[in-house]
XYZ file of N, CA and C in Angstrom:
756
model
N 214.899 -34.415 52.809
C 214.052 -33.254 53.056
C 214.339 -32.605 54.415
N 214.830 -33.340 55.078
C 215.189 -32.949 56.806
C 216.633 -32.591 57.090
N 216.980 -31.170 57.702
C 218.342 -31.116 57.663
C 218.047 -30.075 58.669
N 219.088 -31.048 59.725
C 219.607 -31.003 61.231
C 220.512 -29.729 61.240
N 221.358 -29.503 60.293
C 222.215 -28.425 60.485
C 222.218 -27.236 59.718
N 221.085 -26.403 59.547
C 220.664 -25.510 58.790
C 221.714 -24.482 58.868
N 222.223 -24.145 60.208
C 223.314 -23.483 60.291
C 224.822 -23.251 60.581
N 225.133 -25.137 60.060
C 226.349 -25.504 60.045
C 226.023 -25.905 61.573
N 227.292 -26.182 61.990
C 227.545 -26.480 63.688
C 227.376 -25.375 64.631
N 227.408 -24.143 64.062
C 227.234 -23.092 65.307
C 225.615 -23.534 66.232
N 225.173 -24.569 65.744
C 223.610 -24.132 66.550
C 223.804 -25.755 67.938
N 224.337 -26.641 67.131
C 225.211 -28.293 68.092
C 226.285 -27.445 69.436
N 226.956 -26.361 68.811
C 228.310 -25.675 69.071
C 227.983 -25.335 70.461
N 226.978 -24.378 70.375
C 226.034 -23.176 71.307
C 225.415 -24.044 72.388
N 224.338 -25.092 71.747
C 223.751 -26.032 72.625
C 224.389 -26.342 73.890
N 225.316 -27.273 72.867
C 226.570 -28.187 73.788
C 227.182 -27.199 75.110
N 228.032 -25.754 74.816
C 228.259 -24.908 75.720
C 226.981 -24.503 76.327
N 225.825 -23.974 76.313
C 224.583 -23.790 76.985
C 224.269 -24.819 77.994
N 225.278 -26.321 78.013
C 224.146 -27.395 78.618
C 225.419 -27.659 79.338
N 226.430 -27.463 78.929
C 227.656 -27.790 79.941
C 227.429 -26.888 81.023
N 227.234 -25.288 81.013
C 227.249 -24.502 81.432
C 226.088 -25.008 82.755
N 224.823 -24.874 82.244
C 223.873 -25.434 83.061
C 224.071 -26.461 83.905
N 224.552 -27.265 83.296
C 224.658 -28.730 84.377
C 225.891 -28.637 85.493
N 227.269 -27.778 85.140
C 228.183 -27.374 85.616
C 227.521 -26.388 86.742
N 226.778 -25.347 86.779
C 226.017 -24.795 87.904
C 224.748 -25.501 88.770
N 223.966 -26.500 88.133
C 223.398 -27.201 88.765
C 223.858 -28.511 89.831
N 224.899 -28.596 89.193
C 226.081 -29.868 89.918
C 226.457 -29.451 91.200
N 226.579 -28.099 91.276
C 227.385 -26.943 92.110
C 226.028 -26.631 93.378
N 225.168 -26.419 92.617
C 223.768 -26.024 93.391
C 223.384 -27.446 94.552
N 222.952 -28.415 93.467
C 222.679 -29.795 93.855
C 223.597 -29.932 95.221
N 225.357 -29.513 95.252
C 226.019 -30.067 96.183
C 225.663 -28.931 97.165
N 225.334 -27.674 97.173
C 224.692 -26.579 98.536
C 223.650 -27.187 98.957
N 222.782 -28.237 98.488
C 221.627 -28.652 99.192
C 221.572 -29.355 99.971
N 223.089 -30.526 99.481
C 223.418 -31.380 100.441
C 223.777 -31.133 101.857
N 224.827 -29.536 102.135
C 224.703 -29.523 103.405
C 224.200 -28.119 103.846
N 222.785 -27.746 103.039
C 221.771 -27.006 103.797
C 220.546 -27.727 104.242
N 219.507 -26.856 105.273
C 218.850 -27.237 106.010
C 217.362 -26.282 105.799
N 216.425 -26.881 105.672
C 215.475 -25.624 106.024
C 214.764 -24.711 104.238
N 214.356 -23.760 104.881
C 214.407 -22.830 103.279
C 215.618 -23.045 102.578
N 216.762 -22.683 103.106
C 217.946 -23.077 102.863
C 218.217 -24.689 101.245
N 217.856 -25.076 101.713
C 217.979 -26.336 101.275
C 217.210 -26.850 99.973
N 215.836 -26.278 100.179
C 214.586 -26.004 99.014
C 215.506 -25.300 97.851
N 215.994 -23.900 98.426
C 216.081 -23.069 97.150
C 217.091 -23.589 96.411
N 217.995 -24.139 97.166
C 219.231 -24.941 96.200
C 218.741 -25.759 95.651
N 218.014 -26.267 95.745
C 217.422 -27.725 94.818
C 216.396 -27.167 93.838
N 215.901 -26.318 94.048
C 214.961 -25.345 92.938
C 215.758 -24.748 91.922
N 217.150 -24.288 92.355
C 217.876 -23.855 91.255
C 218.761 -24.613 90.696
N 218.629 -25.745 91.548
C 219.470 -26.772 90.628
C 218.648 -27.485 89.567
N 217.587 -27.885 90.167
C 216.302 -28.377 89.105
C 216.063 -27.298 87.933
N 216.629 -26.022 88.171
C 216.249 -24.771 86.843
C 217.141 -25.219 86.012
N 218.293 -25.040 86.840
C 219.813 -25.111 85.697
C 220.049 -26.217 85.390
N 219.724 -27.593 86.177
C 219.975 -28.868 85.083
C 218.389 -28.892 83.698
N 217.402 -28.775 84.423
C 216.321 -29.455 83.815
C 215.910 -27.973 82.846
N 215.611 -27.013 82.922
C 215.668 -25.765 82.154
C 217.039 -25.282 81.625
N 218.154 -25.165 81.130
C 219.218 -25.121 81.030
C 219.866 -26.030 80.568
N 220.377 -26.817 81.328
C 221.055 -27.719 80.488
C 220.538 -28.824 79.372
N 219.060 -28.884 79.665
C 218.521 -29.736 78.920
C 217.450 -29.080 77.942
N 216.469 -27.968 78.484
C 215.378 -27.771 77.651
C 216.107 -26.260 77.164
N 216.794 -25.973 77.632
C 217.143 -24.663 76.503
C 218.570 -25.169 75.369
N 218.710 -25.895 75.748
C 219.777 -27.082 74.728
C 219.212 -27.336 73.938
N 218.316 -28.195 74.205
C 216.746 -28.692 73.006
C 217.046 -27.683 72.066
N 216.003 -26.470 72.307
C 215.671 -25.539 71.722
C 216.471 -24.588 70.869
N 217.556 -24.601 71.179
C 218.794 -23.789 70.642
C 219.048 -24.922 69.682
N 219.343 -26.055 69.786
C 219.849 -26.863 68.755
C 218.704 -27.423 67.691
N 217.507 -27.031 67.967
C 216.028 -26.982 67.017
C 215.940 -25.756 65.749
N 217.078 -24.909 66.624
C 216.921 -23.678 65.507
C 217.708 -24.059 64.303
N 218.570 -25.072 64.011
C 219.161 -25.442 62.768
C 218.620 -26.441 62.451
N 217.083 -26.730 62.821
C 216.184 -27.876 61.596
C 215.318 -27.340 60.926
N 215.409 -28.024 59.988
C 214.672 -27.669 58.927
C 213.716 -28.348 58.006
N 213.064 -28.679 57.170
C 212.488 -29.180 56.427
C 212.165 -28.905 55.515
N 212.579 -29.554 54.558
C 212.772 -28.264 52.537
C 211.159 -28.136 52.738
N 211.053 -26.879 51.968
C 209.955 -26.267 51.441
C 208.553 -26.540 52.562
N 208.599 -26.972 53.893
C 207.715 -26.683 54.557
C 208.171 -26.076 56.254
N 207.922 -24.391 56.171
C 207.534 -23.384 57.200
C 207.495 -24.337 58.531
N 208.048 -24.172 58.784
C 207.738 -24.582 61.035
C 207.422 -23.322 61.806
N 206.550 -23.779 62.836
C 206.065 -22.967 63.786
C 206.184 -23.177 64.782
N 206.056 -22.753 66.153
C 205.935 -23.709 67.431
C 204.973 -23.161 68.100
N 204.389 -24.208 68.873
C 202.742 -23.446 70.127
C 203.905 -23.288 70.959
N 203.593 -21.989 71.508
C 204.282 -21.471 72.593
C 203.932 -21.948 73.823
N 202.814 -22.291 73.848
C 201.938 -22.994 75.464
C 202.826 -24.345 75.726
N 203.173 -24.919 74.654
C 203.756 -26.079 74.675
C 205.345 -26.149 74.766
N 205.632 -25.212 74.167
C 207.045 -25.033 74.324
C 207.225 -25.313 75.689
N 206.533 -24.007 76.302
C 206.862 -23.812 77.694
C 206.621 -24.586 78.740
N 205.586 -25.359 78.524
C 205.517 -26.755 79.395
C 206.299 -27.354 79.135
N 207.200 -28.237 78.152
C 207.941 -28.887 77.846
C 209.067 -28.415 78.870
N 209.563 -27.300 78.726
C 210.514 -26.933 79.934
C 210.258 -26.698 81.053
N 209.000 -26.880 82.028
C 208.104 -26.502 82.772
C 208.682 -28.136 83.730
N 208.157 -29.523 82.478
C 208.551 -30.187 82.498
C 209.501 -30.881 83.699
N 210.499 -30.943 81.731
C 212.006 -30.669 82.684
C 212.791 -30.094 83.971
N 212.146 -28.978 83.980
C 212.641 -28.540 85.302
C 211.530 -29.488 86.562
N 210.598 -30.049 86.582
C 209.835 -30.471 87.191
C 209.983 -31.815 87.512
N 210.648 -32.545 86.915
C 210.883 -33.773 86.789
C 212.265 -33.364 87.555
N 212.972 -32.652 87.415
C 214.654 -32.472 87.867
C 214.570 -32.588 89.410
N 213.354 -31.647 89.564
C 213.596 -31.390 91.006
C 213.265 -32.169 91.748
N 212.245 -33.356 91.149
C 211.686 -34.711 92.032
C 212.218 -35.398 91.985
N 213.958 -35.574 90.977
C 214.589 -36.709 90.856
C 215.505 -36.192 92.399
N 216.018 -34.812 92.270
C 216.848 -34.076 93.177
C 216.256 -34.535 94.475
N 215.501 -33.870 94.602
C 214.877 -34.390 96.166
C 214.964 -35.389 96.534
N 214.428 -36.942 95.668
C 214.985 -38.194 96.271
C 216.172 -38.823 96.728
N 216.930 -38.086 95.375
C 218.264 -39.072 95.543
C 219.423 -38.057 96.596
N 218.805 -36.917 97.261
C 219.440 -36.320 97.864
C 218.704 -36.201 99.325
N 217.685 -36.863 99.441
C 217.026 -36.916 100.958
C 217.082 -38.636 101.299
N 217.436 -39.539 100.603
C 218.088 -41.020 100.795
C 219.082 -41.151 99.740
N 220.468 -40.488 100.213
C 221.358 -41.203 99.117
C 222.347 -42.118 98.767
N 221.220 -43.544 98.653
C 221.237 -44.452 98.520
C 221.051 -44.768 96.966
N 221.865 -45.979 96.403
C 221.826 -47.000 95.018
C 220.318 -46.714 94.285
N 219.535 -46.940 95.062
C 218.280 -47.299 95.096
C 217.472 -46.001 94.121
N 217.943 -45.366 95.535
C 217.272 -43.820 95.201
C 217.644 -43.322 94.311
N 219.304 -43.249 93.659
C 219.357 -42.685 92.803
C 219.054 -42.899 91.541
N 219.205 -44.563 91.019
C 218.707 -44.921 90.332
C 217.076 -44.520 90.169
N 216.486 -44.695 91.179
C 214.930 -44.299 90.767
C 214.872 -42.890 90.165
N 215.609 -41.984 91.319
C 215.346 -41.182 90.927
C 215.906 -40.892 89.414
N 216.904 -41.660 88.722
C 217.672 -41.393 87.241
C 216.651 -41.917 86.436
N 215.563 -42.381 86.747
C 214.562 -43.379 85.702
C 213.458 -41.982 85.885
N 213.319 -41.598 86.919
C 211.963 -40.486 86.875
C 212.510 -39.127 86.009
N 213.988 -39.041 86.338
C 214.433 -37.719 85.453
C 214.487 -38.048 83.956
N 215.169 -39.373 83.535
C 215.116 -39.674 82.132
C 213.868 -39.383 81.356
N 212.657 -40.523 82.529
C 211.390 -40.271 81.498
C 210.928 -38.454 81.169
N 211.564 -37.687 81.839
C 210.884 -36.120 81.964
C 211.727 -35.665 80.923
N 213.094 -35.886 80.848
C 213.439 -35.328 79.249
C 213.340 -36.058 78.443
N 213.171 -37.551 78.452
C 212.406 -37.746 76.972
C 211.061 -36.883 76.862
N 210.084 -36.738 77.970
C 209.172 -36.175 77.941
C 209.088 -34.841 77.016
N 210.256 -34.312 77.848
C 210.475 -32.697 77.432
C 210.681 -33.189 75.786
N 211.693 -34.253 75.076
C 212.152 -33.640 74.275
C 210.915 -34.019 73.103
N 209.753 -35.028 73.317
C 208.731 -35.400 72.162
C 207.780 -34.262 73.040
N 207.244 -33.384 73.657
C 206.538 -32.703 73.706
C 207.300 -31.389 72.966
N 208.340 -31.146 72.850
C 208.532 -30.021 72.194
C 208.647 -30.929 70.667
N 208.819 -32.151 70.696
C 208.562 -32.131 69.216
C 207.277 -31.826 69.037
N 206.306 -32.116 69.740
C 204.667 -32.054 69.418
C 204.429 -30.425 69.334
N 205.124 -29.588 69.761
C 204.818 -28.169 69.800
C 204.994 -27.777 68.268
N 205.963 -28.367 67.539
C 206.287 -28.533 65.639
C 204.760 -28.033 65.113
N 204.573 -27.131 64.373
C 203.621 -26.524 63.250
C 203.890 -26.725 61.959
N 203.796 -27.684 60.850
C 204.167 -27.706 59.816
C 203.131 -28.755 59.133
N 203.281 -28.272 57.798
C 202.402 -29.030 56.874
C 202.177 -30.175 56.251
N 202.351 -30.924 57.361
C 202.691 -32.791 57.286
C 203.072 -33.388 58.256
N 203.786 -34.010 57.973
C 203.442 -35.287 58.985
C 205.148 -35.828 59.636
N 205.235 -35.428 60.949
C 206.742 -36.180 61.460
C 206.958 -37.332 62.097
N 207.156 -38.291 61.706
C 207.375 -39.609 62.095
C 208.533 -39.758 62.539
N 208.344 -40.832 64.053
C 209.104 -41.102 64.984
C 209.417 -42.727 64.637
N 210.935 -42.691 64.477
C 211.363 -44.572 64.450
C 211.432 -44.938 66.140
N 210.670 -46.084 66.359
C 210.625 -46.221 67.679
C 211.985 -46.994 68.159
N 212.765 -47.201 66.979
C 214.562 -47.613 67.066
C 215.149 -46.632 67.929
N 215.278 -45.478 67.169
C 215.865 -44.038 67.775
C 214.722 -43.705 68.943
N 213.767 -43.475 68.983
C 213.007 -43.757 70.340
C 214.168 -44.191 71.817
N 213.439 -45.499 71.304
C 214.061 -46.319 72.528
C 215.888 -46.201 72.878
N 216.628 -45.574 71.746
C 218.194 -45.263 72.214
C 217.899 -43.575 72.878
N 217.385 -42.749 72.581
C 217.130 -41.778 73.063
C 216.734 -41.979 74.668
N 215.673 -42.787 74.882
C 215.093 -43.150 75.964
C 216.815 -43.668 77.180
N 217.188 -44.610 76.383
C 218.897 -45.622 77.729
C 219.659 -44.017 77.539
N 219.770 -43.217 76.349
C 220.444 -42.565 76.970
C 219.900 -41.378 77.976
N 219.132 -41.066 77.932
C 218.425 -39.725 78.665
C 218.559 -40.634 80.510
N 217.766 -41.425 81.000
C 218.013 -42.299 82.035
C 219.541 -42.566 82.371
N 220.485 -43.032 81.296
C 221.804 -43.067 81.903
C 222.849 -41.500 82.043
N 221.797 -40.900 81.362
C 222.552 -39.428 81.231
C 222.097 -38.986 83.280
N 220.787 -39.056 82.911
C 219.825 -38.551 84.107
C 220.276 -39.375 85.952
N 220.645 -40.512 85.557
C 221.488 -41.086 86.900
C 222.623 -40.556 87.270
N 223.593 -40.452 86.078
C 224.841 -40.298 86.055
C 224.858 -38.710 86.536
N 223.767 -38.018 86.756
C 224.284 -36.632 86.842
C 224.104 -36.591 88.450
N 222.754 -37.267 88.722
C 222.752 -37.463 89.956
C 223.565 -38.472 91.537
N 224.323 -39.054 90.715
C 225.937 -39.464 91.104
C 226.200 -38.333 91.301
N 226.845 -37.580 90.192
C 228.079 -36.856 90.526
C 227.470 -35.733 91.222
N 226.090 -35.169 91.414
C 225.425 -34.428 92.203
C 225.499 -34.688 94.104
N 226.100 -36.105 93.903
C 226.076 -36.349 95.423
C 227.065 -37.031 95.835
N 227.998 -37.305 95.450
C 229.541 -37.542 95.285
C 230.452 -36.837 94.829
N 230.556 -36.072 93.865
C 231.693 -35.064 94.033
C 230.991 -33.702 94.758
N 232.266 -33.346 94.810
C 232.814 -32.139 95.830
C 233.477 -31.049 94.945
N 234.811 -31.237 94.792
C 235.894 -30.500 93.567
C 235.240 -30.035 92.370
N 235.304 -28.421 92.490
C 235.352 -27.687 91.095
C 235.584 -28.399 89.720
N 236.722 -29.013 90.215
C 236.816 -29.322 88.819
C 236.834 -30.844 88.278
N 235.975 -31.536 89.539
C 235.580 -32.863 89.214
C 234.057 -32.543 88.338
N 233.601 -31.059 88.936
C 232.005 -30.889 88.304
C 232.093 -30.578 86.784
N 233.537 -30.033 86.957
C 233.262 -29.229 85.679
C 233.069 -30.672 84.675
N 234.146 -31.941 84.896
C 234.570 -32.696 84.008
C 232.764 -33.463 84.034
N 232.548 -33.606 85.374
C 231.278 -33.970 84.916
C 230.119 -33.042 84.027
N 230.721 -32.193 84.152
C 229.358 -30.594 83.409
C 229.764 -31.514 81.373
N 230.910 -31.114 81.427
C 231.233 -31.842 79.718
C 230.898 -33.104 79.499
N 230.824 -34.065 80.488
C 230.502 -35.352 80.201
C 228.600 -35.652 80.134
N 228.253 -34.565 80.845
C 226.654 -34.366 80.774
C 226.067 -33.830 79.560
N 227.041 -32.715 78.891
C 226.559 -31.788 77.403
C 227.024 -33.093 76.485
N 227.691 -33.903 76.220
C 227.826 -34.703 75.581
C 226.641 -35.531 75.625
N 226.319 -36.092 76.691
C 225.097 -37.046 77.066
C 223.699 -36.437 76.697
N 223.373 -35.353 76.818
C 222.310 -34.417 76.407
C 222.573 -34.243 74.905
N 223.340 -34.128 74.354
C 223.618 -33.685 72.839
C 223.349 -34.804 72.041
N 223.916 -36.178 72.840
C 222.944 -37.180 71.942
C 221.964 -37.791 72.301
N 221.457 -37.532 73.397
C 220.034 -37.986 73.356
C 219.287 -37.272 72.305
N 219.166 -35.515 72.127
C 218.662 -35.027 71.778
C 218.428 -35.054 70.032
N 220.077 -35.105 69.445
C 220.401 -35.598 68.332
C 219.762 -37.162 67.889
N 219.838 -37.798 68.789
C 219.629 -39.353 68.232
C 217.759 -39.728 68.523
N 217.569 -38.932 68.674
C 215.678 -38.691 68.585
C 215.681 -37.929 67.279
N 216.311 -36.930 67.225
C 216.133 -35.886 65.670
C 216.073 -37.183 64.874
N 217.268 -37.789 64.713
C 218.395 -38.696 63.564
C 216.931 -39.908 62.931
N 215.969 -40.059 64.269
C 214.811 -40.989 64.353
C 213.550 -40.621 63.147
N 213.520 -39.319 63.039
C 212.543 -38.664 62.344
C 212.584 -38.700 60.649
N 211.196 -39.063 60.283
C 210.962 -38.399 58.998
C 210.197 -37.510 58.776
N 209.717 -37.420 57.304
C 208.729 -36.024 56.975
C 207.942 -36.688 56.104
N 206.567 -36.395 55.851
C 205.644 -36.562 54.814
C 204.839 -35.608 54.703
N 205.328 -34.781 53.628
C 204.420 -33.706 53.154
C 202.944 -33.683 52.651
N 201.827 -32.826 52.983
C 200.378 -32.862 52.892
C 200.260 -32.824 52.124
N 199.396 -33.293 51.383
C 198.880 -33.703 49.574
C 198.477 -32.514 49.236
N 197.716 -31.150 50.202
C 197.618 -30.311 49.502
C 197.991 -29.228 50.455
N 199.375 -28.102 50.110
C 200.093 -27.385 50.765
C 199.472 -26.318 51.029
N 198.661 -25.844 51.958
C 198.630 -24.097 52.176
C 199.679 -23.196 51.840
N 199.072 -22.377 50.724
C 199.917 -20.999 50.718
C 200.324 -20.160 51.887
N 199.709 -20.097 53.245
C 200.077 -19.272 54.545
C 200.502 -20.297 55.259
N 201.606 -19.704 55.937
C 202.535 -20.739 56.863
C 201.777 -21.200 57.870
N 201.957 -22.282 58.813
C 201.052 -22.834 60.320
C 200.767 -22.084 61.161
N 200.057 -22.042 61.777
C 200.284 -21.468 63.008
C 201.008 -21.607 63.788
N 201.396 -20.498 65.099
C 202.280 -20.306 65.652
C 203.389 -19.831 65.431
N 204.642 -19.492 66.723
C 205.648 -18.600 66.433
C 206.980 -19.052 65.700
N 207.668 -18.361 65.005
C 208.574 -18.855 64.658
C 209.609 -18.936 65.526
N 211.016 -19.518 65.063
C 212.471 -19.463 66.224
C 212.778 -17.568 66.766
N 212.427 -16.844 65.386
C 213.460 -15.707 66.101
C 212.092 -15.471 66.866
N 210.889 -15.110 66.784
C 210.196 -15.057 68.086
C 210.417 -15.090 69.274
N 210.849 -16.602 69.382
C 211.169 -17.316 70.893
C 212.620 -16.946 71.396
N 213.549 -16.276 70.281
C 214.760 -16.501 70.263
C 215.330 -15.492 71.653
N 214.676 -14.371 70.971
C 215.171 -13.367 72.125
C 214.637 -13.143 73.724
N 213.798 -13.498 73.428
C 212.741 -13.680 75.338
C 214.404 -15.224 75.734
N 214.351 -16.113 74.859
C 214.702 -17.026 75.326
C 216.453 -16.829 76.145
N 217.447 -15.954 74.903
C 218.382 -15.145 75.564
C 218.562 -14.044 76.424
N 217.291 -13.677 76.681
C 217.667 -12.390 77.349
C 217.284 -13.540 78.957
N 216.394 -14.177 78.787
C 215.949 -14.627 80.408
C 217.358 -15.767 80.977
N 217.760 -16.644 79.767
C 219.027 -17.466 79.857
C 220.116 -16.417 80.577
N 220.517 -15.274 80.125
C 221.413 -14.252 80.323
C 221.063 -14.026 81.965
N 220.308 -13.674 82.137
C 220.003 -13.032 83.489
C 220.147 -13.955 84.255
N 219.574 -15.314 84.437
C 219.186 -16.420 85.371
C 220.809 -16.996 85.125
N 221.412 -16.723 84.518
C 222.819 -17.367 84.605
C 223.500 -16.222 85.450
N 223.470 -15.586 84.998
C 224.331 -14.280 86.399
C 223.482 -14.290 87.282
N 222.593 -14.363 87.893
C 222.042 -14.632 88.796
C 222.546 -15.443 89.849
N 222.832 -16.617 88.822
C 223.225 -17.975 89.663
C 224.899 -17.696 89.825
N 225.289 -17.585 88.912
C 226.966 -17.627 88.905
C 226.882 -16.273 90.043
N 226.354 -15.245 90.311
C 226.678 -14.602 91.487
C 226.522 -15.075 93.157
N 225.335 -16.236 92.792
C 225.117 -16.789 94.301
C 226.042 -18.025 94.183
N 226.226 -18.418 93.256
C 227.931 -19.110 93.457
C 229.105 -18.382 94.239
N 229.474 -17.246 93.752
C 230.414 -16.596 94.286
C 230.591 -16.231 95.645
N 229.193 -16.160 95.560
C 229.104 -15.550 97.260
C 229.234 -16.478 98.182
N 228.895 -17.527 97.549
C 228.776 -18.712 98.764
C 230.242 -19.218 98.718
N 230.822 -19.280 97.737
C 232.419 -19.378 97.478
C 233.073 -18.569 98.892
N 232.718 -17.421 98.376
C 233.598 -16.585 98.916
C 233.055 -16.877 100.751
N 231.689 -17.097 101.422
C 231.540 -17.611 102.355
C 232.356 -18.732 102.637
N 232.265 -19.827 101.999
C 232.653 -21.141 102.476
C 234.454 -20.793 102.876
N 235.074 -20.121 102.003
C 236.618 -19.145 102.029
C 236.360 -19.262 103.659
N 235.496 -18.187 104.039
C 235.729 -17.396 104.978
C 235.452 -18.495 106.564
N 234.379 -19.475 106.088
C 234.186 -20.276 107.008
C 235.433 -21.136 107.318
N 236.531 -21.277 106.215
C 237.373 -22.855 106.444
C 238.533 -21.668 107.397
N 238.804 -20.426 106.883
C 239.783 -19.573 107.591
C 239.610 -18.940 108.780
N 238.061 -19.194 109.698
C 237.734 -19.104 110.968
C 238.103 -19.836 111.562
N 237.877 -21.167 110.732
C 238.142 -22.488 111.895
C 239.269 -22.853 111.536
N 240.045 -22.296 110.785
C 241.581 -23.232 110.964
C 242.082 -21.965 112.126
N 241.657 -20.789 111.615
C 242.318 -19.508 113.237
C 241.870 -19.798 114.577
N 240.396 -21.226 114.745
C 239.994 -21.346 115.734
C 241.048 -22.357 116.514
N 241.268 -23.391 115.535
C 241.938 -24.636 115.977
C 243.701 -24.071 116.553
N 244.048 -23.097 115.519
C 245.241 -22.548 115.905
C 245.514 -22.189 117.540
């Protein structure tokens, strides 16, 4: 009755690039915080907490939710809930960020990879709870608990490479190794679920909104907040350029 891929792979496809993308600019952000100071320092970690924990993870969710389905019973979603769910995520990101980047130490990061894990499992059974439909979705606490080691080992591992690499294109390899890690946590919680339909079906669908509802607020704000960011990338690029070619003309 339950089928994950309503629209073939384009919706796994999209996710996966949506969360590489995110975590690949948050990786990037995360490392400006390390050597800013001040306001300075806040806002990088605010937009790194957007783009890992909103982005790479809760708009991943959601994009890869739009190819489930359930024969013959209508889904809806509470929008109040949606949006906490990613409210969440980004909330949990930024308290893991702050620790493991104001002591970064074994310790810290690990803690902090156990406080980020529990916030996207969080994120990802509160947006299941946001689900409107006419029965009943059951959680195997099997797939549970693998969802759970991976979200925590996903959630450490990002914050490693958030404070150890440096290189473009050590982030990037970590940005793909993170959309992978997010794709099955998220998948292997779905894979957990059943359905039991209500003994007696309403003719009018649940309440709440459907996907294309959410769909377009959800791309048009993704669109913007990504050029947004990829422009204060550039700039700081193109600063840091300008800083290494002062001081090698200084030393000259």
């Amino acid at each position: 009755m339950i089928d994950h891929f309503a629209y073939g792979w384009w919706t796994p496809a999209i996710a996966y690039v949506l969360s590489v993308t995110g975590s690949f600019i948050g990786l990037r952000f995360a490392l400006l915080s390390r050597d800013a100071a001040g306001a300075g320092r806040w806002l990088w970690l605010t937009l790194s907490a957007a783009c890992l924990g909103g982005t790479a993870i809760w708009s991943m969710h959601f994009v890869a939710m739009m190819g489930f389905r359930v024969q013959g019973a209508p889904i809806r979603y509470d929008t109040t809930l949606t949006i906490l769910s990613g409210l969440l995520a980004i909330g949990v990101m930024f308290v893991a960020l702050t620790l493991a980047t104001t002591r970064p130490t074994k310790p810290w990061i690990i803690s902090g990879g156990l406080i980020a894990g529990a916030g996207v499992v969080g994120m990802h059974y509160m947006g299941m709870a946001s689900m409107n439909v006419h029965g009943h979705l059951h959680h195997d606490p099997v797939y549970v608990g693998a969802a759970c080691v991976i979200a925590v080992s996903a959630a450490t591992t990002a914050l490693w490479f958030a404070l150890n690499v440096r290189r473009a294109s050590y982030s990037l390899l970590a940005a793909l190794l993170m959309g992978i890690a997010v794709s099955a946590m998220h998948y292997t919680g779905m894979f957990g679920m059943s359905f039991t339909a209500a003994e007696q079906v309403p003719l009018t669908p649940p309440p709440g909104a459907n996907t294309s509802d959410l769909l377009l607020p959800l791309i048009t704000g993704l669109f913007v907040f990504l050029m947004v960011c990829s422009l204060f990338l550039l700039l700081n690029a193109g600063e840091d350029n300008k800083s290494r070619h002062r001081d090698r003309n200084n030393v000259g």
